[in-house]
Coordinates of C-alpha atoms in Angstrom, one line a residue:
L1 CA 42.8 5.6 0.0
Q2 CA 45.8 7.9 0.0
R3 CA 47.7 5.5 -2.3
F4 CA 44.8 5.4 -4.8
P5 CA 43.0 8.7 -4.5
L6 CA 41.9 8.9 -8.2
E7 CA 40.5 5.4 -8.1
A8 CA 38.8 6.1 -4.8
Q9 CA 37.5 9.4 -5.9
V10 CA 38.9 11.3 -2.9
T11 CA 40.9 14.5 -2.6
P12 CA 44.6 13.7 -2.8
H13 CA 46.4 14.3 0.5
F14 CA 43.2 14.5 2.4
A15 CA 43.3 14.7 6.2
V16 CA 41.4 12.5 8.7
L17 CA 39.1 14.2 11.1
D18 CA 39.6 13.6 14.8
E19 CA 36.5 13.2 17.0
S20 CA 36.4 16.7 18.2
E21 CA 36.5 18.2 14.7
A22 CA 33.9 15.8 13.4
Y23 CA 31.7 16.7 16.3
R24 CA 32.1 20.4 15.5
L25 CA 31.3 20.0 11.9
K26 CA 28.3 17.8 12.6
G27 CA 27.0 20.4 15.1
A28 CA 27.3 23.1 12.6
A29 CA 25.4 21.0 10.0
F30 CA 22.7 20.3 12.6
D31 CA 22.2 24.0 13.4
A32 CA 22.2 25.0 9.7
T33 CA 19.5 22.4 8.9
M34 CA 17.3 23.3 11.9
A35 CA 17.6 27.0 10.8
R36 CA 16.4 26.1 7.3
A37 CA 13.5 24.0 8.7
A38 CA 12.4 26.8 11.0
A39 CA 12.5 29.4 8.2
D40 CA 10.3 27.3 6.0
R41 CA 7.7 25.7 8.2
D42 CA 5.4 24.8 5.3
G43 CA 8.1 23.0 3.4
P44 CA 9.3 19.4 3.8
L45 CA 11.9 20.2 6.3
G46 CA 9.6 22.5 8.3
R47 CA 6.9 19.8 8.4
A48 CA 9.4 17.2 9.5
L49 CA 10.6 19.5 12.3
D50 CA 7.1 20.0 13.5
K51 CA 6.6 16.2 13.6
I52 CA 9.7 15.7 15.6
V53 CA 9.0 18.6 18.0
A54 CA 5.7 17.0 18.8
V55 CA 7.3 13.7 19.9
T56 CA 10.7 14.4 21.4
A57 CA 13.0 17.0 22.9
E58 CA 15.9 18.6 21.1
D59 CA 18.7 16.9 23.1
Y60 CA 17.2 13.5 22.4
F61 CA 16.7 14.3 18.8
R62 CA 20.4 15.2 18.5
K63 CA 21.2 11.7 19.8
I64 CA 18.8 10.1 17.3
V65 CA 20.4 12.0 14.4
D66 CA 23.9 11.0 15.6
A67 CA 22.7 7.3 15.7
V68 CA 21.3 7.6 12.2
L69 CA 24.4 9.2 10.8
G70 CA 26.4 6.3 12.3
K71 CA 24.2 3.7 10.6
C72 CA 24.3 4.9 7.0
G73 CA 25.3 1.4 5.8
A74 CA 22.5 -0.3 7.7
L75 CA 20.0 2.2 6.4
S76 CA 21.1 1.6 2.8
R77 CA 20.6 -2.2 3.3
M78 CA 17.1 -1.5 4.8
I79 CA 16.1 0.6 1.7
T80 CA 17.4 -2.2 -0.6
L81 CA 15.6 -4.9 1.4
H82 CA 12.2 -3.1 1.4
G83 CA 12.2 -2.0 -2.1
S84 CA 12.0 1.8 -2.8
G85 CA 14.1 4.9 -2.8
P86 CA 14.6 7.0 0.3
D87 CA 11.9 9.6 -0.4
W88 CA 12.0 10.8 3.2
A89 CA 10.2 14.0 2.4
N90 CA 7.1 11.9 1.6
A91 CA 5.3 10.7 4.8
E92 CA 4.1 7.8 2.7
C93 CA 7.6 6.5 2.2
M94 CA 7.1 3.0 0.9
S95 CA 10.4 1.7 2.4
L96 CA 9.2 2.6 5.9
R97 CA 5.6 1.6 5.4
R98 CA 6.7 -1.9 4.3
L99 CA 9.1 -2.1 7.2
F100 CA 6.3 -1.4 9.6
G101 CA 3.9 -3.8 7.9
L102 CA 1.5 -1.1 6.6
A103 CA -0.7 -1.5 3.6
D104 CA -0.8 1.2 1.0
H105 CA -4.5 2.1 1.8
E106 CA -3.9 2.5 5.6
T107 CA -3.8 6.1 6.6
E108 CA -4.6 8.0 9.8
Q109 CA -8.1 8.6 8.5
T110 CA -8.9 5.1 7.4
L111 CA -7.6 3.6 10.6
T112 CA -9.5 6.2 12.7
D113 CA -12.7 5.3 10.8
A114 CA -12.1 1.6 11.3
L115 CA -11.4 2.1 15.0
A116 CA -14.6 4.1 15.4
G117 CA -16.6 1.3 13.8
V118 CA -15.3 -1.7 15.8
L119 CA -18.2 -1.4 18.3
G120 CA -21.5 -0.5 16.6
D121 CA -24.5 1.2 18.1
E122 CA -26.5 -2.0 18.1
E123 CA -23.8 -3.8 20.2
I124 CA -23.6 -0.9 22.6
D125 CA -27.4 -0.7 23.0
A126 CA -27.6 -4.4 23.6
L127 CA -25.1 -4.2 26.5
L128 CA -26.6 -1.0 27.9
G129 CA -30.1 -2.7 27.9
V130 CA -28.8 -5.6 30.1
L131 CA -26.8 -3.3 32.4
Q132 CA -29.7 -0.9 33.0
A133 CA -32.1 -3.8 33.7
G134 CA -30.6 -5.1 36.9
P135 CA -28.1 -4.7 39.8
I136 CA -24.6 -4.6 38.5
S137 CA -21.1 -4.8 40.0
A138 CA -18.7 -1.8 40.3
S139 CA -16.7 -3.0 37.3
D140 CA -19.9 -3.2 35.2
Q141 CA -20.8 0.3 36.4
K142 CA -17.6 1.6 34.9
L143 CA -18.3 -0.3 31.7
Q144 CA -21.8 1.2 31.6
K145 CA -20.5 4.8 31.9
R146 CA -17.9 4.2 29.1
L147 CA -20.5 2.6 26.8
Q148 CA -22.8 5.6 27.4
A149 CA -20.0 8.0 26.5
A150 CA -19.1 6.0 23.4
R151 CA -22.8 5.8 22.3
I152 CA -23.1 9.6 21.8
A153 CA -19.7 10.1 20.2
T154 CA -18.6 9.8 16.6
G155 CA -15.3 9.7 14.6
A156 CA -12.2 10.4 16.6
A157 CA -14.3 11.2 19.7
R158 CA -15.8 7.7 19.5
V159 CA -12.3 6.2 19.3
A160 CA -11.2 8.1 22.4
A161 CA -14.4 7.0 24.3
V162 CA -14.1 3.3 23.3
K163 CA -10.4 3.0 24.0
P164 CA -10.6 2.8 27.8
I165 CA -13.2 0.0 27.4
F166 CA -10.7 -2.2 25.6
I167 CA -7.2 -1.0 26.7
T168 CA -5.7 -0.2 30.1
G169 CA -3.7 2.9 30.8
E170 CA -0.5 0.9 30.2
N171 CA -1.7 0.2 26.6
K172 CA -2.5 -3.5 27.3
P173 CA -5.8 -5.3 26.5
R174 CA -8.1 -5.5 29.4
R175 CA -8.4 -9.1 30.6
N176 CA -12.1 -9.1 31.6
L177 CA -14.4 -6.8 29.8
C178 CA -17.6 -8.1 31.3
S179 CA -18.2 -9.5 34.8
R180 CA -19.1 -13.1 35.2
A181 CA -22.7 -12.1 36.0
L182 CA -23.0 -10.0 32.9
Q183 CA -21.5 -12.8 30.7
Q184 CA -24.2 -15.1 32.0
A185 CA -27.0 -12.6 31.5
A186 CA -25.8 -11.4 28.0
P187 CA -23.4 -14.0 26.5
Q188 CA -23.7 -12.9 22.9
P189 CA -23.2 -9.1 23.5
C190 CA -20.2 -9.9 25.7
A191 CA -18.8 -12.2 23.0
A192 CA -19.3 -9.3 20.5
L193 CA -17.4 -7.0 22.9
D194 CA -14.5 -9.4 23.1
A195 CA -14.3 -9.6 19.3
A196 CA -14.4 -5.8 19.0
Q197 CA -11.6 -5.6 21.5
A198 CA -9.4 -7.8 19.4
D199 CA -10.2 -5.7 16.3
F200 CA -9.6 -2.5 18.2
F201 CA -6.2 -3.6 19.6
G202 CA -5.0 -4.7 16.1
L203 CA -6.1 -1.4 14.6
E204 CA -4.6 0.6 17.4
L205 CA -1.3 -1.2 16.9
K206 CA -1.5 -0.3 13.2
R207 CA -2.1 3.4 14.1
A208 CA 1.0 3.3 16.3
Q209 CA 3.0 1.8 13.5
L210 CA 1.8 4.5 11.2
A211 CA 2.8 7.2 13.7
C212 CA 6.2 5.6 14.1
S213 CA 6.7 5.3 10.3
E214 CA 5.9 9.0 9.8
A215 CA 8.1 10.1 12.7
S216 CA 10.9 8.0 11.3
A217 CA 10.5 9.5 7.9
A218 CA 10.8 13.0 9.5
V219 CA 13.9 12.0 11.4
L220 CA 15.5 10.5 8.3
L221 CA 14.7 13.5 6.1
L222 CA 16.3 15.8 8.6
A223 CA 19.3 13.5 9.2
D224 CA 19.7 13.1 5.4
T225 CA 19.9 16.9 5.1
I226 CA 22.3 17.2 8.0
Q227 CA 24.4 14.5 6.4
A228 CA 24.5 16.5 3.1
E229 CA 25.5 19.7 5.0
Y230 CA 28.2 17.7 6.9
A231 CA 29.5 16.2 3.6
R232 CA 29.8 19.6 2.0
A233 CA 31.7 20.9 5.0
K234 CA 34.1 18.0 4.9
E235 CA 34.6 18.4 1.1
S236 CA 35.4 22.1 1.5
E237 CA 38.1 21.3 4.1
A238 CA 39.4 18.2 2.3
V239 CA 38.8 15.9 5.2
L240 CA 37.3 12.5 5.8
D241 CA 35.9 11.0 9.0
Y242 CA 36.3 7.4 10.2
D243 CA 33.0 6.3 8.6
D244 CA 34.1 7.8 5.3
L245 CA 37.3 5.7 5.4
I246 CA 35.3 2.6 5.7
L247 CA 32.6 3.4 3.0
K248 CA 35.1 4.8 0.5
T249 CA 37.5 1.8 0.9
Q250 CA 34.5 -0.5 0.5
A251 CA 33.5 1.3 -2.7
L252 CA 37.0 1.4 -4.0
L253 CA 37.5 -2.4 -3.6
S254 CA 34.0 -3.1 -5.1
R255 CA 34.3 -0.8 -8.2
A256 CA 34.7 -2.6 -11.5
G257 CA 38.0 -2.1 -13.2
A258 CA 39.7 0.0 -10.5
A259 CA 39.2 -2.7 -7.9
A260 CA 41.2 -5.3 -9.8
W261 CA 44.2 -3.0 -10.2
V262 CA 44.1 -1.8 -6.6
L263 CA 43.8 -5.4 -5.3
F264 CA 46.7 -6.5 -7.5
K265 CA 48.9 -3.7 -6.2
I266 CA 47.9 -4.3 -2.6
D267 CA 48.3 -8.1 -2.9
G268 CA 52.0 -7.8 -3.2
G269 CA 52.3 -6.0 0.1
V270 CA 49.9 -7.8 2.4
D271 CA 51.1 -10.9 4.2
H272 CA 48.7 -11.0 7.2
I273 CA 45.4 -9.6 8.2
L274 CA 44.5 -9.4 11.9
V275 CA 40.9 -8.6 12.9
D276 CA 40.8 -7.7 16.5
E277 CA 37.4 -7.5 18.4
A278 CA 35.8 -9.3 15.5
Q279 CA 32.4 -9.4 17.2
D280 CA 32.2 -5.6 16.7
T281 CA 33.2 -5.7 13.0
N282 CA 30.3 -4.4 10.9
P283 CA 29.2 -5.7 7.4
E284 CA 31.0 -2.9 5.6
Q285 CA 34.2 -3.7 7.4
W286 CA 33.9 -7.4 6.7
S287 CA 33.4 -6.8 3.0
I288 CA 36.7 -4.9 3.0
I289 CA 38.4 -7.8 4.7
E290 CA 36.9 -10.3 2.3
R291 CA 38.0 -8.4 -0.7
L292 CA 41.5 -8.0 0.6
A293 CA 41.8 -11.7 1.5
E294 CA 40.2 -13.1 -1.6
E295 CA 43.5 -13.7 -3.3
F296 CA 44.9 -15.3 -0.1
F297 CA 43.0 -18.5 -0.9
A298 CA 42.7 -18.3 -4.7
G299 CA 46.3 -19.4 -5.4
E300 CA 46.7 -16.6 -8.0
G301 CA 48.0 -13.8 -6.0
A302 CA 51.0 -11.6 -6.8
S303 CA 53.1 -13.4 -4.2
E304 CA 53.7 -17.1 -3.5
R305 CA 54.3 -16.5 0.2
T306 CA 51.9 -18.1 2.6
R307 CA 49.5 -15.4 3.8
T308 CA 47.1 -15.6 6.7
L309 CA 43.9 -14.2 8.1
F310 CA 43.4 -14.3 11.9
A311 CA 40.3 -13.1 13.7
V312 CA 40.1 -12.6 17.4
G313 CA 36.8 -12.1 19.2

């Protein structure tokens, strides 16, 4: 990069950040972004911050942001794979919705309405009629009380009342909704209850996926803003960090026109490439290795010397 700064579009004679300086600049970028978000709670950053505050603590959020900033290449591949731009300010970000298997029409409201309707009043009344008619077990007594609570509730309250009928406190489907005696006395209502449980669990999973999608969009919006602040700080100080070296070298060797010249010039001075700890080499690093080694095996390099590539790991 220092040999070809114009082609690489980097500041000539840039310095490389050590870990402590990179940590300092990232921390300043994080604090500046949080201050902007707190000052505009009704804006995209403020709403994203509110979403994050509701689900995690600040220290853990800092760790998440650091992980995101270290995975910029993987994130770009995810966006490309799932087909839309990174509009993280929009909670309906299509890239994330597709990643989590959500349909365009699935929202918190539509999923709540569907959850509230999995067990209708007729099914509840049929089960309550059987339960009230005769002696019942302790487990059926619990079911009766939960059904009674669900019968008088609507909307989100119905969902909250129905959930313990179908799902345990560990968020797992209950194995036996009806006792054996109740199944014998009311086979059709019990079968309807089992079918409603399957529908409820699938919709509840969808709702969890939606919440994760929206929280992820909030994290990525804040991380993207922090990354922009961090990039401005590095540019002002004419420094690059280790990730910059990888991504900018990858871009340099992939750029039309400039890449051919750079590879030709480098080709005359590279006899051997050693890749140590190859199992930890990421796709961006492998693409650099591949571009550097292309001419090794093409028979058209600047040198006729035998050149080698050796990977350990």
